[in-house]
GROMACS .gro file of N, CA and C in nm:
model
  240
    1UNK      N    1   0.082  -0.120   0.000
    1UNK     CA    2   0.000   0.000   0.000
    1UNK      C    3   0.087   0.127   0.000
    2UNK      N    4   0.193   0.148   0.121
    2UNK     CA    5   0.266   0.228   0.100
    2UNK      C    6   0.337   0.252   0.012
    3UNK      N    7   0.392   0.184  -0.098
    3UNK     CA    8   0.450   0.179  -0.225
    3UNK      C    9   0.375   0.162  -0.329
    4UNK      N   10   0.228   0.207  -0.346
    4UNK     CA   11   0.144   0.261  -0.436
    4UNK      C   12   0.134   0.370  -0.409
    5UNK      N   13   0.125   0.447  -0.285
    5UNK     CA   14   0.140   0.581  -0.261
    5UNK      C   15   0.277   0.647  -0.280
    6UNK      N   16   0.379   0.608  -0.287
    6UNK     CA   17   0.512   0.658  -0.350
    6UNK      C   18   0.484   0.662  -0.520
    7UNK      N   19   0.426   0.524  -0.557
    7UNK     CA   20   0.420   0.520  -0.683
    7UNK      C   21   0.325   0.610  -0.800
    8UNK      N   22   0.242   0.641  -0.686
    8UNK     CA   23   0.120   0.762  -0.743
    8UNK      C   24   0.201   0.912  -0.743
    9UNK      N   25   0.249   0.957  -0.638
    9UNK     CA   26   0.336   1.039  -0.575
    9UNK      C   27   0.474   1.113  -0.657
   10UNK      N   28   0.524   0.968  -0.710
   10UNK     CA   29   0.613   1.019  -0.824
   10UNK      C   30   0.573   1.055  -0.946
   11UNK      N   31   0.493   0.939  -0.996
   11UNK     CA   32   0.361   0.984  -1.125
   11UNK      C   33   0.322   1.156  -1.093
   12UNK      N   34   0.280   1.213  -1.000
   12UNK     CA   35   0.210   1.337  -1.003
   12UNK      C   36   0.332   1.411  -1.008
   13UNK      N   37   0.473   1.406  -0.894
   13UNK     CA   38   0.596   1.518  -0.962
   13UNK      C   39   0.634   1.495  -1.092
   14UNK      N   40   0.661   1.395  -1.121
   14UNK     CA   41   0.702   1.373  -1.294
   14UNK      C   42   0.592   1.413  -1.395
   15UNK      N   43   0.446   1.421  -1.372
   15UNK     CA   44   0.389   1.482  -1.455
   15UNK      C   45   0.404   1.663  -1.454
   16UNK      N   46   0.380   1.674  -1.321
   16UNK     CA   47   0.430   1.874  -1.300
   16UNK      C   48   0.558   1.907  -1.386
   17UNK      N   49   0.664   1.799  -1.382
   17UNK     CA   50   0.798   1.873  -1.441
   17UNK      C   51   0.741   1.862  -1.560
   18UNK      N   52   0.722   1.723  -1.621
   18UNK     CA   53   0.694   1.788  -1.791
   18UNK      C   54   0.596   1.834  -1.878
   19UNK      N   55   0.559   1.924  -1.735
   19UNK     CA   56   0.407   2.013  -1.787
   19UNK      C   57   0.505   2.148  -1.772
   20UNK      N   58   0.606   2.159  -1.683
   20UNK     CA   59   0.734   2.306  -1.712
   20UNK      C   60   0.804   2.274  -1.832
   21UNK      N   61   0.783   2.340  -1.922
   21UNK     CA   62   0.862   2.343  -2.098
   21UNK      C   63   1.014   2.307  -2.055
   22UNK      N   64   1.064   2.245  -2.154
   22UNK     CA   65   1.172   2.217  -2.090
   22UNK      C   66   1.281   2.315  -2.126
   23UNK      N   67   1.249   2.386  -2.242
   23UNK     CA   68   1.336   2.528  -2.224
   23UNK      C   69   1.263   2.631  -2.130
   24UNK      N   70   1.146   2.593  -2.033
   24UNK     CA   71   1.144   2.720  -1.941
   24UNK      C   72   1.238   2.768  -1.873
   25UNK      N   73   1.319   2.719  -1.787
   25UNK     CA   74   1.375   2.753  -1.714
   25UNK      C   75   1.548   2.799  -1.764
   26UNK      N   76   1.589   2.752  -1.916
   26UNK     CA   77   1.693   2.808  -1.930
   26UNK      C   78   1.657   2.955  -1.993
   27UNK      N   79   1.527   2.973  -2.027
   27UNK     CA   80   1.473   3.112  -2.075
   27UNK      C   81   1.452   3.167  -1.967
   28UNK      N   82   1.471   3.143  -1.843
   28UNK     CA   83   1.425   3.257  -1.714
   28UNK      C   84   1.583   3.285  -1.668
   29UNK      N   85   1.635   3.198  -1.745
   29UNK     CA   86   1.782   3.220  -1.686
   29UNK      C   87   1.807   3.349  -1.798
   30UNK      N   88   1.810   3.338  -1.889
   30UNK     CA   89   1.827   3.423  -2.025
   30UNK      C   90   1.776   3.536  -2.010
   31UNK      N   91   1.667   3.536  -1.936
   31UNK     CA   92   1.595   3.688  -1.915
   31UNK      C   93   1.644   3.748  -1.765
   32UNK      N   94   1.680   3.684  -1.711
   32UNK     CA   95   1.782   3.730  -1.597
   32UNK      C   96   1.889   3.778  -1.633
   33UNK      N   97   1.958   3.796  -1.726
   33UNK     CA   98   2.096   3.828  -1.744
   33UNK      C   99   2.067   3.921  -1.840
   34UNK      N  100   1.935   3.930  -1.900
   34UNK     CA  101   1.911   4.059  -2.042
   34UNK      C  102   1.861   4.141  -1.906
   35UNK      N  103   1.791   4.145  -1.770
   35UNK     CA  104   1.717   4.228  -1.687
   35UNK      C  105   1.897   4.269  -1.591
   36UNK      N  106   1.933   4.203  -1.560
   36UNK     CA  107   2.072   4.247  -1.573
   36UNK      C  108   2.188   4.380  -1.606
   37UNK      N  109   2.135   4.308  -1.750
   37UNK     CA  110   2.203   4.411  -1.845
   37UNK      C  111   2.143   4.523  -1.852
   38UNK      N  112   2.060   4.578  -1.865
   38UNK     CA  113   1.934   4.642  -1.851
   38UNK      C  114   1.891   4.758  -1.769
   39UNK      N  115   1.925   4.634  -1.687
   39UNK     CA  116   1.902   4.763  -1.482
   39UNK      C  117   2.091   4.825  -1.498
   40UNK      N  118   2.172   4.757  -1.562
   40UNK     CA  119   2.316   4.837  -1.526
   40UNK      C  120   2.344   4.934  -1.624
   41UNK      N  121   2.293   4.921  -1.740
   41UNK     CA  122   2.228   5.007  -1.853
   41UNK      C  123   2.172   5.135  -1.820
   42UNK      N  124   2.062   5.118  -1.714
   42UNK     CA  125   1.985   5.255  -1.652
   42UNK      C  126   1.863   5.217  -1.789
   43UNK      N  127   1.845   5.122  -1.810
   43UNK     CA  128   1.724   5.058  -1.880
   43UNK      C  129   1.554   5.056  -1.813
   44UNK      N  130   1.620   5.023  -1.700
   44UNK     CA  131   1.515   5.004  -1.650
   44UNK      C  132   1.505   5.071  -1.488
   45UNK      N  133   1.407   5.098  -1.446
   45UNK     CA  134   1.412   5.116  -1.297
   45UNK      C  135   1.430   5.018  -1.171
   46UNK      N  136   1.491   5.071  -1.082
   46UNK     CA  137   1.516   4.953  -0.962
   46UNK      C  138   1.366   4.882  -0.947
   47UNK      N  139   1.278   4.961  -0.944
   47UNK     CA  140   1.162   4.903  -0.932
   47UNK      C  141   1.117   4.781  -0.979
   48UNK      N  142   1.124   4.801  -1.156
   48UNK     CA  143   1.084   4.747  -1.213
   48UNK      C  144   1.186   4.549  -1.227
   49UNK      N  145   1.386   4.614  -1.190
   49UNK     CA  146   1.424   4.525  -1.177
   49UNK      C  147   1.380   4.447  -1.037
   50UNK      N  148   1.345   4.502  -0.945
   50UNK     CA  149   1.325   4.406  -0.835
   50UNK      C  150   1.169   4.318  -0.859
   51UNK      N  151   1.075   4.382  -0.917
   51UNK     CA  152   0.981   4.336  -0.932
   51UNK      C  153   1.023   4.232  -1.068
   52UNK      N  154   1.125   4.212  -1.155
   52UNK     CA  155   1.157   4.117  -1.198
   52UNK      C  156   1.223   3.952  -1.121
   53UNK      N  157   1.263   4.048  -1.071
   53UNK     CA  158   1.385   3.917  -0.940
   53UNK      C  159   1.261   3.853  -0.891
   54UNK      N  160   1.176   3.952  -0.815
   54UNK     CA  161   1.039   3.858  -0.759
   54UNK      C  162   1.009   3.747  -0.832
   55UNK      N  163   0.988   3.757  -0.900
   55UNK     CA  164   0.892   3.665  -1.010
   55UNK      C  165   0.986   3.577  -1.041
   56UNK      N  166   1.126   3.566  -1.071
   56UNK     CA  167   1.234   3.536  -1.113
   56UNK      C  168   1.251   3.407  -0.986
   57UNK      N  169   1.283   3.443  -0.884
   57UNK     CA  170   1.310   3.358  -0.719
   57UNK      C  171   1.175   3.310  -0.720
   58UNK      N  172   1.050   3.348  -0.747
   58UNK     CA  173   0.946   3.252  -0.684
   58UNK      C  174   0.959   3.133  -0.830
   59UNK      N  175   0.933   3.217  -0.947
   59UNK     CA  176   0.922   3.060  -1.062
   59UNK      C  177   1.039   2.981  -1.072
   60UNK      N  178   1.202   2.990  -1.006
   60UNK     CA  179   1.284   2.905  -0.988
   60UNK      C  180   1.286   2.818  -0.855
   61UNK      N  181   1.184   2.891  -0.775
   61UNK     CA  182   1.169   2.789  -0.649
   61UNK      C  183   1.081   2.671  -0.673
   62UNK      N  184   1.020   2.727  -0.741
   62UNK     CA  185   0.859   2.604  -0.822
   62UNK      C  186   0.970   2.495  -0.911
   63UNK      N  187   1.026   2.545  -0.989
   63UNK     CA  188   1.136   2.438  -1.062
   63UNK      C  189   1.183   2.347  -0.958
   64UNK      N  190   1.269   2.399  -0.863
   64UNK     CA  191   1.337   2.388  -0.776
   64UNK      C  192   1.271   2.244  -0.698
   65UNK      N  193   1.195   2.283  -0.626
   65UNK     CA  194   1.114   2.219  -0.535
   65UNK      C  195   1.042   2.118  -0.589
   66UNK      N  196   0.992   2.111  -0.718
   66UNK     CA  197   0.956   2.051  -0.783
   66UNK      C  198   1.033   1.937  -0.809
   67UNK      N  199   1.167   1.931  -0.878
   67UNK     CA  200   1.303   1.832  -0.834
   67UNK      C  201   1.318   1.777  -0.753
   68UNK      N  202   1.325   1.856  -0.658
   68UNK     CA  203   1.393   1.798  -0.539
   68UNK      C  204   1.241   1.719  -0.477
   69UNK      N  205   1.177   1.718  -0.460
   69UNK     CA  206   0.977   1.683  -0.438
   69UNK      C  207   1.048   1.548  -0.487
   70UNK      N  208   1.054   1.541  -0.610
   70UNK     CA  209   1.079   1.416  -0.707
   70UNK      C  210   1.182   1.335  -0.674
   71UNK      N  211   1.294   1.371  -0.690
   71UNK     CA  212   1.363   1.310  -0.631
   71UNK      C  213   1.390   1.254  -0.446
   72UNK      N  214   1.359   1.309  -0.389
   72UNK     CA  215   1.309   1.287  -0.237
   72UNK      C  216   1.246   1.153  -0.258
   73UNK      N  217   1.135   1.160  -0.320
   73UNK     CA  218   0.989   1.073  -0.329
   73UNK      C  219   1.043   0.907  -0.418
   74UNK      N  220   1.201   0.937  -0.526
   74UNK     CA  221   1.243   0.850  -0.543
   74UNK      C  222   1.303   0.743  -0.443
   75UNK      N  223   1.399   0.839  -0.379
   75UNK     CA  224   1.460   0.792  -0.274
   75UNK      C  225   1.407   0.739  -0.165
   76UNK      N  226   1.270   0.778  -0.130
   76UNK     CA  227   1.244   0.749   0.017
   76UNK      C  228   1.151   0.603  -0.066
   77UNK      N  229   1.141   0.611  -0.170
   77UNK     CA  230   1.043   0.466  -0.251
   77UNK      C  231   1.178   0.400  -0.244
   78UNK      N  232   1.301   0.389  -0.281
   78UNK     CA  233   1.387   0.321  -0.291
   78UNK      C  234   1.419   0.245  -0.192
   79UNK      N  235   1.443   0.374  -0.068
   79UNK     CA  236   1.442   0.260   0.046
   79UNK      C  237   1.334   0.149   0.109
   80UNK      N  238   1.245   0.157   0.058
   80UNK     CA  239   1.142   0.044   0.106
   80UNK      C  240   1.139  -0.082   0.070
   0.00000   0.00000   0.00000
């Protein structure tokens, strides 16, 4: 029983990751370094760069956590 619930568990993180494009996250990297360039430019306002970073740290924590969710959920199925 407990290893149908790991097995459901991984099914649902592995479906979330490849529902994230798999060039999303090297394109948030890409737009981090053009917002970058940008704010040191005098492109843009501090404002507007911090309200980029926001958005930037929360959708790489979702990546993030999302992984590590997955992988955790491998490991702790492994040991059983």
């Amino acid at each position: 029983m407990k290893l149908f619930r790991f097995s459901e568990t991984i099914s649902e993180h592995k479906r979330f990751s490849t529902e994230i494009d798999e060039n999303y996250e090297s394109t948030l990297d890409g737009l981090l370094v053009s917002h970058e360039k940008n704010f040191r430019l005098r492109n843009i306002s501090m404002l507007e760069y911090m309200d980029f970073l926001d958005t930037y740290i929360g959708n790489k924590m979702i990546i993030l956590d999302t992984k590590k969710n997955l992988i955790n959920t491998m490991k702790t199925c492994s040991m059983l």
